PDB file of C-alpha atoms in Angstrom:
ATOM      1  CA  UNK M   1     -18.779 195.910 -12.485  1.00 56.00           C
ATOM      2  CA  UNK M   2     -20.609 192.806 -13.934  1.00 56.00           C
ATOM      3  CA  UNK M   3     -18.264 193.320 -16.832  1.00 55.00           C
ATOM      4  CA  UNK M   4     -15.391 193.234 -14.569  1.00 56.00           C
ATOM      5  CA  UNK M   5     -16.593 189.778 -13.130  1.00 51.00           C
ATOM      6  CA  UNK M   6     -17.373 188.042 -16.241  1.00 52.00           C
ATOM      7  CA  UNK M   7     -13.417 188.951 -17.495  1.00 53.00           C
ATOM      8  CA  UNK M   8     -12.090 187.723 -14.404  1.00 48.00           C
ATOM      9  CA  UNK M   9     -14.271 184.668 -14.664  1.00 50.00           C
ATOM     10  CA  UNK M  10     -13.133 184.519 -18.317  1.00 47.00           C
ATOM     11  CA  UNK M  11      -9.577 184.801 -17.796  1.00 47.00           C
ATOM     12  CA  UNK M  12     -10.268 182.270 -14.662  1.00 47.00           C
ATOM     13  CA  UNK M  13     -11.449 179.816 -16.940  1.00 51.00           C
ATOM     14  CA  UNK M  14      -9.381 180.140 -20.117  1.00 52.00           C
ATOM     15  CA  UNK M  15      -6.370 179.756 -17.570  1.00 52.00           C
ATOM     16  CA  UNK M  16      -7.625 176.077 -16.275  1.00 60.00           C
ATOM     17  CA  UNK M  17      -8.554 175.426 -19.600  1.00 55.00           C
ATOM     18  CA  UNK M  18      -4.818 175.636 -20.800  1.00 60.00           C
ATOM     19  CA  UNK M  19      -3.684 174.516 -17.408  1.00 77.00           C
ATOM     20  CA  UNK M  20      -5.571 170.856 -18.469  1.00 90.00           C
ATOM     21  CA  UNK M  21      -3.026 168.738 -20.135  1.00 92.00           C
ATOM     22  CA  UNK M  22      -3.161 165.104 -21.280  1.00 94.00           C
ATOM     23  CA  UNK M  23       0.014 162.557 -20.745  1.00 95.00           C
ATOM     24  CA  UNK M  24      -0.047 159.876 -23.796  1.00 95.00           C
ATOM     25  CA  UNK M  25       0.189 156.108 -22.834  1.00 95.00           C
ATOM     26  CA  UNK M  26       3.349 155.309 -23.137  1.00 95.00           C
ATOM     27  CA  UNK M  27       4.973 158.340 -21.693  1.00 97.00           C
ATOM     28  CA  UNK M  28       5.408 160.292 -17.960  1.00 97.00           C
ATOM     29  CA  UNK M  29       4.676 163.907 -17.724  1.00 96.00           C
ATOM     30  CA  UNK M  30       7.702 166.076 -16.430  1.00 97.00           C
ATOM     31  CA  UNK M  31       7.320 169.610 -15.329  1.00 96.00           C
ATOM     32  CA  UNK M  32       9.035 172.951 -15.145  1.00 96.00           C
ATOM     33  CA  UNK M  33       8.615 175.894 -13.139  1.00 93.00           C
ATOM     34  CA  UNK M  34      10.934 178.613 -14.222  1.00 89.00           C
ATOM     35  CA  UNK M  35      13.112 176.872 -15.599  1.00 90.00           C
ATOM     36  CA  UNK M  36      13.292 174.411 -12.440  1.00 95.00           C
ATOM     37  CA  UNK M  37      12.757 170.539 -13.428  1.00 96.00           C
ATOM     38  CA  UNK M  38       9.997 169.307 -10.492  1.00 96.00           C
ATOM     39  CA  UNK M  39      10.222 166.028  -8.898  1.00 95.00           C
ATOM     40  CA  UNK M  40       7.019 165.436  -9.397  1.00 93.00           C
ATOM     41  CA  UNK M  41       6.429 162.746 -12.382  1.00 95.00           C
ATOM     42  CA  UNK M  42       2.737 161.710 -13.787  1.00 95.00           C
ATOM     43  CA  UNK M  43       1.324 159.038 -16.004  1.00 95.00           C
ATOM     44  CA  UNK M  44      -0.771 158.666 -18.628  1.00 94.00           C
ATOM     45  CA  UNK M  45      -4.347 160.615 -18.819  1.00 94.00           C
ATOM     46  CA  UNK M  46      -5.591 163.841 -18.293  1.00 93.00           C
ATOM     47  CA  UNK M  47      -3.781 166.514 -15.330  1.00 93.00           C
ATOM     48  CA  UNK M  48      -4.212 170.071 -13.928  1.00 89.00           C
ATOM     49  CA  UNK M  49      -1.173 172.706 -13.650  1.00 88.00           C
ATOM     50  CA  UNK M  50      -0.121 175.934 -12.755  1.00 85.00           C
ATOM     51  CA  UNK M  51      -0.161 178.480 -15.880  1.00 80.00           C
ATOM     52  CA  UNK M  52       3.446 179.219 -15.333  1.00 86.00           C
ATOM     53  CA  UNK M  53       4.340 175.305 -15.304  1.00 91.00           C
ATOM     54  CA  UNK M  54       5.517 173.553 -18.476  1.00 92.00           C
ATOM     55  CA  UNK M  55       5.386 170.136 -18.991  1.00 92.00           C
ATOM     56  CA  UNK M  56       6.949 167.499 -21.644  1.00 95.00           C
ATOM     57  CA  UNK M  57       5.742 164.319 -22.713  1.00 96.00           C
ATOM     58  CA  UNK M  58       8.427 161.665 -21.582  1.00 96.00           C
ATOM     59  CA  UNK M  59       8.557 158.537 -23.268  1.00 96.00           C
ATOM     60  CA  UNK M  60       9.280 155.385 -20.813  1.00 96.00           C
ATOM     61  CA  UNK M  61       8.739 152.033 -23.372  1.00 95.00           C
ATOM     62  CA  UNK M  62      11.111 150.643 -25.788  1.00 96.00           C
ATOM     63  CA  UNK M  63      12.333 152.846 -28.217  1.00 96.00           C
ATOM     64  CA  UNK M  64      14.413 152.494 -31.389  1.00 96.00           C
ATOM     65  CA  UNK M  65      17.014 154.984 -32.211  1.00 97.00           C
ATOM     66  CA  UNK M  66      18.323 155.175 -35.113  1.00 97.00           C
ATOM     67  CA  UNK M  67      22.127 156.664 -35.427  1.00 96.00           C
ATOM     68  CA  UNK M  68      23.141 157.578 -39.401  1.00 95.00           C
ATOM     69  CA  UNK M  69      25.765 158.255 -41.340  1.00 93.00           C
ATOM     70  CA  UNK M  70      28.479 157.502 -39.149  1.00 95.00           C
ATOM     71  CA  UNK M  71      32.015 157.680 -40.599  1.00 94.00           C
ATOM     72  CA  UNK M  72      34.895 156.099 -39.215  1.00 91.00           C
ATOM     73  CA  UNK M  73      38.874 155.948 -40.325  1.00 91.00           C
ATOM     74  CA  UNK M  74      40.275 152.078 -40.119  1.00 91.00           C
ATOM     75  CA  UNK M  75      43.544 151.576 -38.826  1.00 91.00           C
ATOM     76  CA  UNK M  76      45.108 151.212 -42.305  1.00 86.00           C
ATOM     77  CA  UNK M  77      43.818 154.538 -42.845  1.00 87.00           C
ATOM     78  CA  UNK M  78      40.954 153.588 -45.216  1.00 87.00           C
ATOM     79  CA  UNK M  79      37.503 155.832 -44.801  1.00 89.00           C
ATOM     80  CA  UNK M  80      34.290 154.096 -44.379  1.00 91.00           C
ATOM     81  CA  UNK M  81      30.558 155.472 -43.146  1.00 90.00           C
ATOM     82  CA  UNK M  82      28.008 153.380 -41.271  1.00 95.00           C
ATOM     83  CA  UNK M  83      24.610 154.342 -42.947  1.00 94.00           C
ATOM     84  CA  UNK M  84      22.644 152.903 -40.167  1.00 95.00           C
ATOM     85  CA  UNK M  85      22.913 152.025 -36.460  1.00 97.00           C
ATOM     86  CA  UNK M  86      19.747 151.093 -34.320  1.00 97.00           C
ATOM     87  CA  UNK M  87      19.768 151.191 -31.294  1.00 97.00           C
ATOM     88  CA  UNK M  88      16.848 149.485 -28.894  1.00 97.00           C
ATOM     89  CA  UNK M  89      16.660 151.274 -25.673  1.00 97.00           C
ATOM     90  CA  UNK M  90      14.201 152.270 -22.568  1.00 97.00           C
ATOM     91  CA  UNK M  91      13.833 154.892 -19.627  1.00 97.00           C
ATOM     92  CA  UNK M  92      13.325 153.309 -16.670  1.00 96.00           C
ATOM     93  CA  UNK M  93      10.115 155.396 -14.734  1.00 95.00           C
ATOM     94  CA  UNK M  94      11.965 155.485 -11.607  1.00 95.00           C
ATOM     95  CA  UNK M  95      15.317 157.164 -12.940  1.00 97.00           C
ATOM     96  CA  UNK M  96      13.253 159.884 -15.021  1.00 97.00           C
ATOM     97  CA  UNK M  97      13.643 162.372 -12.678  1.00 97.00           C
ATOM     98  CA  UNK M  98      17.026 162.136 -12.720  1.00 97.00           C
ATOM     99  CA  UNK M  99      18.353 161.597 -15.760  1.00 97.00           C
ATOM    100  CA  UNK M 100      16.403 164.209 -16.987  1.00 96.00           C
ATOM    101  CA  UNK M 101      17.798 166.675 -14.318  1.00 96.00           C
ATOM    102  CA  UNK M 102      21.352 165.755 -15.462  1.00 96.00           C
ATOM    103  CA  UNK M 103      21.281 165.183 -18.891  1.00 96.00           C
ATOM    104  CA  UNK M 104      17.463 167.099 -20.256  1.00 95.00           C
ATOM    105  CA  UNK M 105      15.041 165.442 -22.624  1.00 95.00           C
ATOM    106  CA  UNK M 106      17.168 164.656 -24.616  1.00 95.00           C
ATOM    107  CA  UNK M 107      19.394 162.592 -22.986  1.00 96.00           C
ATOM    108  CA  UNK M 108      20.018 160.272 -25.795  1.00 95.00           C
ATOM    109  CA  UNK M 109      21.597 162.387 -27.849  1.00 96.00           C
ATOM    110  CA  UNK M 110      24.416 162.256 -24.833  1.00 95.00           C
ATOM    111  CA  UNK M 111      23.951 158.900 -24.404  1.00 96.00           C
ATOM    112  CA  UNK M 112      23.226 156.894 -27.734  1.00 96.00           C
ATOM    113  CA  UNK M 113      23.483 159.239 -30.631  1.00 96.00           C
ATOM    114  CA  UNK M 114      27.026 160.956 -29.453  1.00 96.00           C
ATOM    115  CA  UNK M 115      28.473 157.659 -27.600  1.00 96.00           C
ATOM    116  CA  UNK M 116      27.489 155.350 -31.202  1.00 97.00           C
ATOM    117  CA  UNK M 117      29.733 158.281 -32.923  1.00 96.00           C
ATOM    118  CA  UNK M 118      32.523 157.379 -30.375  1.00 96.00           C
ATOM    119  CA  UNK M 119      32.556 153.912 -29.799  1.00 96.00           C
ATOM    120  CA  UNK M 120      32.207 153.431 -34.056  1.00 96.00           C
ATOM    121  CA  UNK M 121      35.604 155.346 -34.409  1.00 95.00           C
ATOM    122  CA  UNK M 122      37.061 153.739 -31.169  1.00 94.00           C
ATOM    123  CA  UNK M 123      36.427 150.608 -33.002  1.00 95.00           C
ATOM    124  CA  UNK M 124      37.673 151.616 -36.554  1.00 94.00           C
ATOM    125  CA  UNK M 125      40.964 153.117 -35.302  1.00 94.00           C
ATOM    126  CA  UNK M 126      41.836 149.955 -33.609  1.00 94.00           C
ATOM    127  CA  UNK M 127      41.365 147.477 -36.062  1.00 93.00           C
ATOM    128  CA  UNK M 128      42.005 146.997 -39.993  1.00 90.00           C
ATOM    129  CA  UNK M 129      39.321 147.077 -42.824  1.00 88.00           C
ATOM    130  CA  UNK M 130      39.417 143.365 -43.207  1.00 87.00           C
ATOM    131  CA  UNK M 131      38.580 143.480 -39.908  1.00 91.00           C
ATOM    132  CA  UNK M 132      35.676 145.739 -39.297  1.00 91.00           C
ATOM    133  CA  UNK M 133      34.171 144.621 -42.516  1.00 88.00           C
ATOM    134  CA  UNK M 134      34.964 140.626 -42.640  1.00 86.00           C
ATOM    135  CA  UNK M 135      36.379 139.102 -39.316  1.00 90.00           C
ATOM    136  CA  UNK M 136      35.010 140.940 -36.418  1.00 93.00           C
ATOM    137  CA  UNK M 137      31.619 142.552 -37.884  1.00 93.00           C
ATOM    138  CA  UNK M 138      29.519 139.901 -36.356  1.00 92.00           C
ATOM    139  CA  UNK M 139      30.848 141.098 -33.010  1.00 94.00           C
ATOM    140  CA  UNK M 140      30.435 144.715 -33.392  1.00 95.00           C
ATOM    141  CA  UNK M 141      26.236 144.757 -32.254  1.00 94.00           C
ATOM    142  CA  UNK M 142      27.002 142.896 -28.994  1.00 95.00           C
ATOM    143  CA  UNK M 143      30.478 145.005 -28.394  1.00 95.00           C
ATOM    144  CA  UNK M 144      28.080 147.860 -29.051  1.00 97.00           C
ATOM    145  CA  UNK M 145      25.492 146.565 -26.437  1.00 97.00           C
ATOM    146  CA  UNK M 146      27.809 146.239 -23.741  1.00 96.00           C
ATOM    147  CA  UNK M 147      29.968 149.400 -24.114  1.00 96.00           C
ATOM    148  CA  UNK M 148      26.913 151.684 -24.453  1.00 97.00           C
ATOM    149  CA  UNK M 149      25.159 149.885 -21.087  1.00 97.00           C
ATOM    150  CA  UNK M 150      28.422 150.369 -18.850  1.00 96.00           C
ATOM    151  CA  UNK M 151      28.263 153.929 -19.965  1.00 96.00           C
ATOM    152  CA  UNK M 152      24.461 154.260 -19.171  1.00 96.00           C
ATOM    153  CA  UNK M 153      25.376 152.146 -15.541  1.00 96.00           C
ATOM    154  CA  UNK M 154      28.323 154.693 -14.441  1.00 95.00           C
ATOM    155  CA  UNK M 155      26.717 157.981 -15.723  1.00 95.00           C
ATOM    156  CA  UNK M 156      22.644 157.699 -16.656  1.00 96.00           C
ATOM    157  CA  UNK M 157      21.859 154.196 -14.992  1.00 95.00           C
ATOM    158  CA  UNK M 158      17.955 154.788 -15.708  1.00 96.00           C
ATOM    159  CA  UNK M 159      18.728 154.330 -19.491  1.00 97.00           C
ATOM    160  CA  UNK M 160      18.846 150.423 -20.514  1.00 97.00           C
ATOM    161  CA  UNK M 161      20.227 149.421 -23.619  1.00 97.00           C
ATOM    162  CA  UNK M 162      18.436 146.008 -25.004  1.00 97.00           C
ATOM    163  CA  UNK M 163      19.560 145.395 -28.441  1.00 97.00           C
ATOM    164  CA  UNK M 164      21.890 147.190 -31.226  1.00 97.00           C
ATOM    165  CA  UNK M 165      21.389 146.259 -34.924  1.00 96.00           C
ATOM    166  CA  UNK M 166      24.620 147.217 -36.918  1.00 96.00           C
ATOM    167  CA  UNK M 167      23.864 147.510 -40.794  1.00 93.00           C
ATOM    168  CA  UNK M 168      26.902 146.828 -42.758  1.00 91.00           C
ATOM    169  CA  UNK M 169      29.694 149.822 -43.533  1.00 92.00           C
ATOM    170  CA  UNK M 170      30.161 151.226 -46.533  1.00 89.00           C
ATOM    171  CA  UNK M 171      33.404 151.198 -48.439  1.00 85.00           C
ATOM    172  CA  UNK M 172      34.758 152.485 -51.268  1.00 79.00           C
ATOM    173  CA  UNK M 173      33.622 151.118 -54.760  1.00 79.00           C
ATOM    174  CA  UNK M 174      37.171 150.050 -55.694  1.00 74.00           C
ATOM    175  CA  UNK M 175      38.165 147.982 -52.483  1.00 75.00           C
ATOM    176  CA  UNK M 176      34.196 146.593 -52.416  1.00 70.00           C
ATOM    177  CA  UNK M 177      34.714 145.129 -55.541  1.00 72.00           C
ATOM    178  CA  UNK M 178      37.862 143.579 -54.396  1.00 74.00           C
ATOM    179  CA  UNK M 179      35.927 141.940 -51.359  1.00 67.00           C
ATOM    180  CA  UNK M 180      33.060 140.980 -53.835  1.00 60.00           C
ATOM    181  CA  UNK M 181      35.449 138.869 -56.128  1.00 69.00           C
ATOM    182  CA  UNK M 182      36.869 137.317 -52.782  1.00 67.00           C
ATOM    183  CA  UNK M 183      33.461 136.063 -51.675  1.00 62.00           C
ATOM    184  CA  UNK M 184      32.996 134.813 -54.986  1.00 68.00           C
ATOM    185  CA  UNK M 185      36.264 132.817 -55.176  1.00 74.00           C
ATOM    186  CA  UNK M 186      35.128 131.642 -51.529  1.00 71.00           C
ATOM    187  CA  UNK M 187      31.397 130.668 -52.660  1.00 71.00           C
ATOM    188  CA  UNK M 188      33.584 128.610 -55.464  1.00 74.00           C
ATOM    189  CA  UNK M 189      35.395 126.842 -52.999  1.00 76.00           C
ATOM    190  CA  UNK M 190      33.331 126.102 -50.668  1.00 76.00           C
ATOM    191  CA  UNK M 191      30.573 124.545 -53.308  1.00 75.00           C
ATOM    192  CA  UNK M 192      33.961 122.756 -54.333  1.00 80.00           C
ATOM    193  CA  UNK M 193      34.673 121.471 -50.547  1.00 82.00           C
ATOM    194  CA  UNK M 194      31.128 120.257 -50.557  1.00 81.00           C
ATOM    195  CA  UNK M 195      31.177 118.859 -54.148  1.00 78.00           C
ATOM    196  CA  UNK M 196      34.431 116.780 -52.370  1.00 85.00           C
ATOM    197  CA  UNK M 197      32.612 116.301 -49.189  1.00 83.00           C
ATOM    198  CA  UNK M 198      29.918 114.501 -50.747  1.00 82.00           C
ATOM    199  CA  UNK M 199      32.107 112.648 -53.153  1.00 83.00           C
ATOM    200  CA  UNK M 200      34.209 111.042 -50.566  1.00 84.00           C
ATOM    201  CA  UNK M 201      30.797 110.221 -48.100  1.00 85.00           C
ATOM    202  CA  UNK M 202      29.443 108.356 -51.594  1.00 84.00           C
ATOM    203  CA  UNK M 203      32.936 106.459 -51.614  1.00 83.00           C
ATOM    204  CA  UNK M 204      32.529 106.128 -47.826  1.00 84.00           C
ATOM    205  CA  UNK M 205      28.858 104.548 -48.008  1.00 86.00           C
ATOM    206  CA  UNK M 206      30.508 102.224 -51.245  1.00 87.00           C
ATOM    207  CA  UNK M 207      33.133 101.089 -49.486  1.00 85.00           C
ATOM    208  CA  UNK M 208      30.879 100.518 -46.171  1.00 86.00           C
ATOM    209  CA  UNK M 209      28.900  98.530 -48.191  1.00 86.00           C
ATOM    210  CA  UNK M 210      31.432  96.438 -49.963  1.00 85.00           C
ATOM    211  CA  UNK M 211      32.852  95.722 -46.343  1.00 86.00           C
ATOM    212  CA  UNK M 212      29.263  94.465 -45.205  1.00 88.00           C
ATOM    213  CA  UNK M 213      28.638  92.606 -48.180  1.00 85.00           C
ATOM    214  CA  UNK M 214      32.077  90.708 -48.051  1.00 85.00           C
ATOM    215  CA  UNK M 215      30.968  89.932 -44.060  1.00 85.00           C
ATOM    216  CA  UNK M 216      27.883  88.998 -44.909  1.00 85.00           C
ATOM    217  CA  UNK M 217      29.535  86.007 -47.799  1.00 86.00           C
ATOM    218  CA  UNK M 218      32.061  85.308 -44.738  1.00 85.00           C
ATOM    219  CA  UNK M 219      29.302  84.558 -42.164  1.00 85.00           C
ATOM    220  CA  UNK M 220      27.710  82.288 -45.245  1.00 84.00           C
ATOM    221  CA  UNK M 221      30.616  80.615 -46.126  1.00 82.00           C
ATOM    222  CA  UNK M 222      31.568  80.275 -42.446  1.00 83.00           C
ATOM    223  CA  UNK M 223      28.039  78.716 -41.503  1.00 85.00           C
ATOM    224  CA  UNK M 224      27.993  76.677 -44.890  1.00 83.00           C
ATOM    225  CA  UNK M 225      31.252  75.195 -43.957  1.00 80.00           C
ATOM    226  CA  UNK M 226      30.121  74.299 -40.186  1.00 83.00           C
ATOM    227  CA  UNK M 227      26.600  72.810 -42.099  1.00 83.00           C
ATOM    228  CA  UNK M 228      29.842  70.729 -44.725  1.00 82.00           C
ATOM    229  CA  UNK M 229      31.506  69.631 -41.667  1.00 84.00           C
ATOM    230  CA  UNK M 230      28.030  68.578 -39.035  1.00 81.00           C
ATOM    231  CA  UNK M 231      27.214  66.803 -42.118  1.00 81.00           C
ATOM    232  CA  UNK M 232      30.423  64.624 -42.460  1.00 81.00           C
ATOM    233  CA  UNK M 233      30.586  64.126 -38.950  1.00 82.00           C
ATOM    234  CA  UNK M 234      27.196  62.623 -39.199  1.00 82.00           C
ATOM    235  CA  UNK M 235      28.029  60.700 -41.958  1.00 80.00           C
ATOM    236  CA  UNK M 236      31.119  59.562 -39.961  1.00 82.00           C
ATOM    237  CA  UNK M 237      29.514  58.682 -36.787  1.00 83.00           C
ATOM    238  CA  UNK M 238      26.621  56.904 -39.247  1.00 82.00           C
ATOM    239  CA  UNK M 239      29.347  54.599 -41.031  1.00 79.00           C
ATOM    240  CA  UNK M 240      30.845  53.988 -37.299  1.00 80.00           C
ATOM    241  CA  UNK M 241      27.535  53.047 -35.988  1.00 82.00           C
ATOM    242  CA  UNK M 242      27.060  50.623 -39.265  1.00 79.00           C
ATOM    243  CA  UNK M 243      30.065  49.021 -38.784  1.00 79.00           C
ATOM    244  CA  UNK M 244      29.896  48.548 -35.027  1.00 80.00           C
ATOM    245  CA  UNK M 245      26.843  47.046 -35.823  1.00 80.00           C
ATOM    246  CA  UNK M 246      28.048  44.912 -38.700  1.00 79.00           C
ATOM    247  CA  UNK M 247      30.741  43.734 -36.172  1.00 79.00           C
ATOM    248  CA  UNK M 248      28.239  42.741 -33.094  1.00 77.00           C
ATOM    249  CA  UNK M 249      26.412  40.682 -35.752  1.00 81.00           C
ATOM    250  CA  UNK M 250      29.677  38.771 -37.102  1.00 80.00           C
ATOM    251  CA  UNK M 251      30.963  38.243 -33.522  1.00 80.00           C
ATOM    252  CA  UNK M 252      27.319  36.741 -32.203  1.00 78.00           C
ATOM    253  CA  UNK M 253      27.225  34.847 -35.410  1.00 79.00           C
ATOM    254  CA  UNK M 254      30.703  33.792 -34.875  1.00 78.00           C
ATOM    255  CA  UNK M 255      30.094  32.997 -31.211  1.00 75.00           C
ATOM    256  CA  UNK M 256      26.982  31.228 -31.714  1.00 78.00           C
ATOM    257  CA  UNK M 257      29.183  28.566 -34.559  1.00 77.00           C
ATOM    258  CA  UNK M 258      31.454  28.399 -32.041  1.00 76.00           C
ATOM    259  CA  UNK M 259      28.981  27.539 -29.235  1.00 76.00           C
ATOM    260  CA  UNK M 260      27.587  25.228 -31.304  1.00 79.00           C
ATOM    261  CA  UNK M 261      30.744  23.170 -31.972  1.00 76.00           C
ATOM    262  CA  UNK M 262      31.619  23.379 -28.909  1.00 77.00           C
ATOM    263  CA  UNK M 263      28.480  21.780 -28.039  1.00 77.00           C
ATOM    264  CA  UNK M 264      28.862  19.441 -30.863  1.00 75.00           C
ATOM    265  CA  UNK M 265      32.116  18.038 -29.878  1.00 75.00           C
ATOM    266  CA  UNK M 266      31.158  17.741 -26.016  1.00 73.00           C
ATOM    267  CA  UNK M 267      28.366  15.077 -27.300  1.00 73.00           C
ATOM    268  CA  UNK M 268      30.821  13.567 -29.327  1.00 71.00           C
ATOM    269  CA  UNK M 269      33.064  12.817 -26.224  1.00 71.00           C
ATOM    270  CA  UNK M 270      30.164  11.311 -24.267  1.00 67.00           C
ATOM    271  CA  UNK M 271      29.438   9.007 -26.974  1.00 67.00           C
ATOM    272  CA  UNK M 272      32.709   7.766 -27.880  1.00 61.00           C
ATOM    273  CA  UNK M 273      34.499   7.503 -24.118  1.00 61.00           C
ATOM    274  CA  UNK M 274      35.465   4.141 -23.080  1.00 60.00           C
ATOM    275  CA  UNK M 275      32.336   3.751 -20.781  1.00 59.00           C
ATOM    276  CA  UNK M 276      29.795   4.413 -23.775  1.00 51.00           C
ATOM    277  CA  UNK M 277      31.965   1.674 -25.855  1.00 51.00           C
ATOM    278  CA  UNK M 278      32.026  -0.678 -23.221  1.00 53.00           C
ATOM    279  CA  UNK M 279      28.442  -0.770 -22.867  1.00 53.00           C
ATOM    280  CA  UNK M 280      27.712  -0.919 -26.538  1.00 51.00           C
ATOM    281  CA  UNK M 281      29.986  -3.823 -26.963  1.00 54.00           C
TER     282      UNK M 281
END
């Protein structure tokens, strides 16, 4: 009977033993009961659980998938691979539940892995290898980013997309060597453009200063010339002045003879009219 006990007391505690489960930071715990996803959701630490319940850890913080080998076909018809897309993504804790329901743990293989695939070969088909490899490559991460979120928003809107790093494609030897010699012939003319660039900006500064110097002798010989003529003018009005004065001193001195005689011949009347004679005789 004691026997009996101790196994059931055994069994009893080897059961909540394995029913004690711990949820790593970082993640949610989800749960199953035969084969029936549970509502209920729990965070990081340690929990308690029926024997016939299975749980997963969830992970709810950024994550970084990364998508490889992904070939495409261009337009022209030429076959290229990406070797690696990375995606930066992030369950939202309140659509767990959910998305998990609809689409399982592994919703991002759905999601990101599967929809990369697509939207890579929706984007080769439509466009040309220049294209995809030269002019609209820089676009690609951000077309990525907002194709892959409006897919999340109409189907799995717990699932966030923040950033997609595109590394670049690889092409065949033969046409990559092509595209190498082109960017070499461009890295030649552009370090020729720049070679001109600077060239004509020397001129430019030359000629800049040629044009101030010449303003700068103008202003000289314009304020030289006004000192030339304030200077003759001053001589001018200095010879006037002289001459005025040399004038006023001729006319006094010529007034002052002429007082005189007239003075001089005024005494000479008095002395010789007939009254004067008279009286001296």
């Amino acid at each position: 009977m004691a026997a009996g006990v101790l196994g059931v007391v055994f069994v009893a505690a080897l059961a909540i033993f394995f029913s004690i489960h711990e949820v790593k930071e970082g993640h949610v715990g989800v749960y199953w009961q035969g084969g029936a996803l549970l509502p209920s959701i729990t965070d990081a630490g340690y929990h308690w659980k029926l024997p016939y319940t299975t749980f997963r850890n969830v992970f709810v913080k950024m994550q970084t998938d990364k998508v490889t080998d992904i070939p495409c076909g261009t337009s022209g018809g030429v076959v290229l691979y990406f070797e690696k897309i990375e995606v930066v993504n992030r369950l939202r804790r309140a659509h767990v539940y959910k998305t998990i329901k609809n689409y399982t743990v592994d919703y991002d293989k759905t999601w990101i892995y599967d929809k990369i695939h697509h939207e890579i070969n929706q984007f080769c088909s439509t466009h040309t290898l220049q294209e995809v490899y030269i002019d609209k490559f820089d676009q690609l991460d951000e077309a990525l980013v907002s194709s892959l979120q409006a897919g999340c928003n109409n189907n799995a809107p717990g699932i966030e997309i923040i950033a997609v790093r595109v590394t670049k494609p690889v092409i065949p030897n033969s046409i990559r060597s092509n595209y190498e010699e082109m960017e070499r012939e461009k890295t030649k003319l552009m370090v020729a453009q720049q070679t001109q660039l600077v060239t004509l900006k020397e001129e430019e500064t030359i000629a800049k200063r040629e044009v101030i110097e010449a303003l700068k002798q103008k202003r000289v010989s314009e304020i030289n010339g006004r000192k030339l003529i304030a200077e003759k003018q001053t001589e001018q009005k200095m010879s006037e002045i002289e001459n005025k004065v040399f004038l006023d001193t001729q006319k006094a001195l010529a007034d002052a003879e002429l007082y005189t005689a007239q003075k001089e011949a005024e005494a000479n009347k008095k002395i010789f009219s007939p009254q004067v004679y008279l009286i001296l005789a």
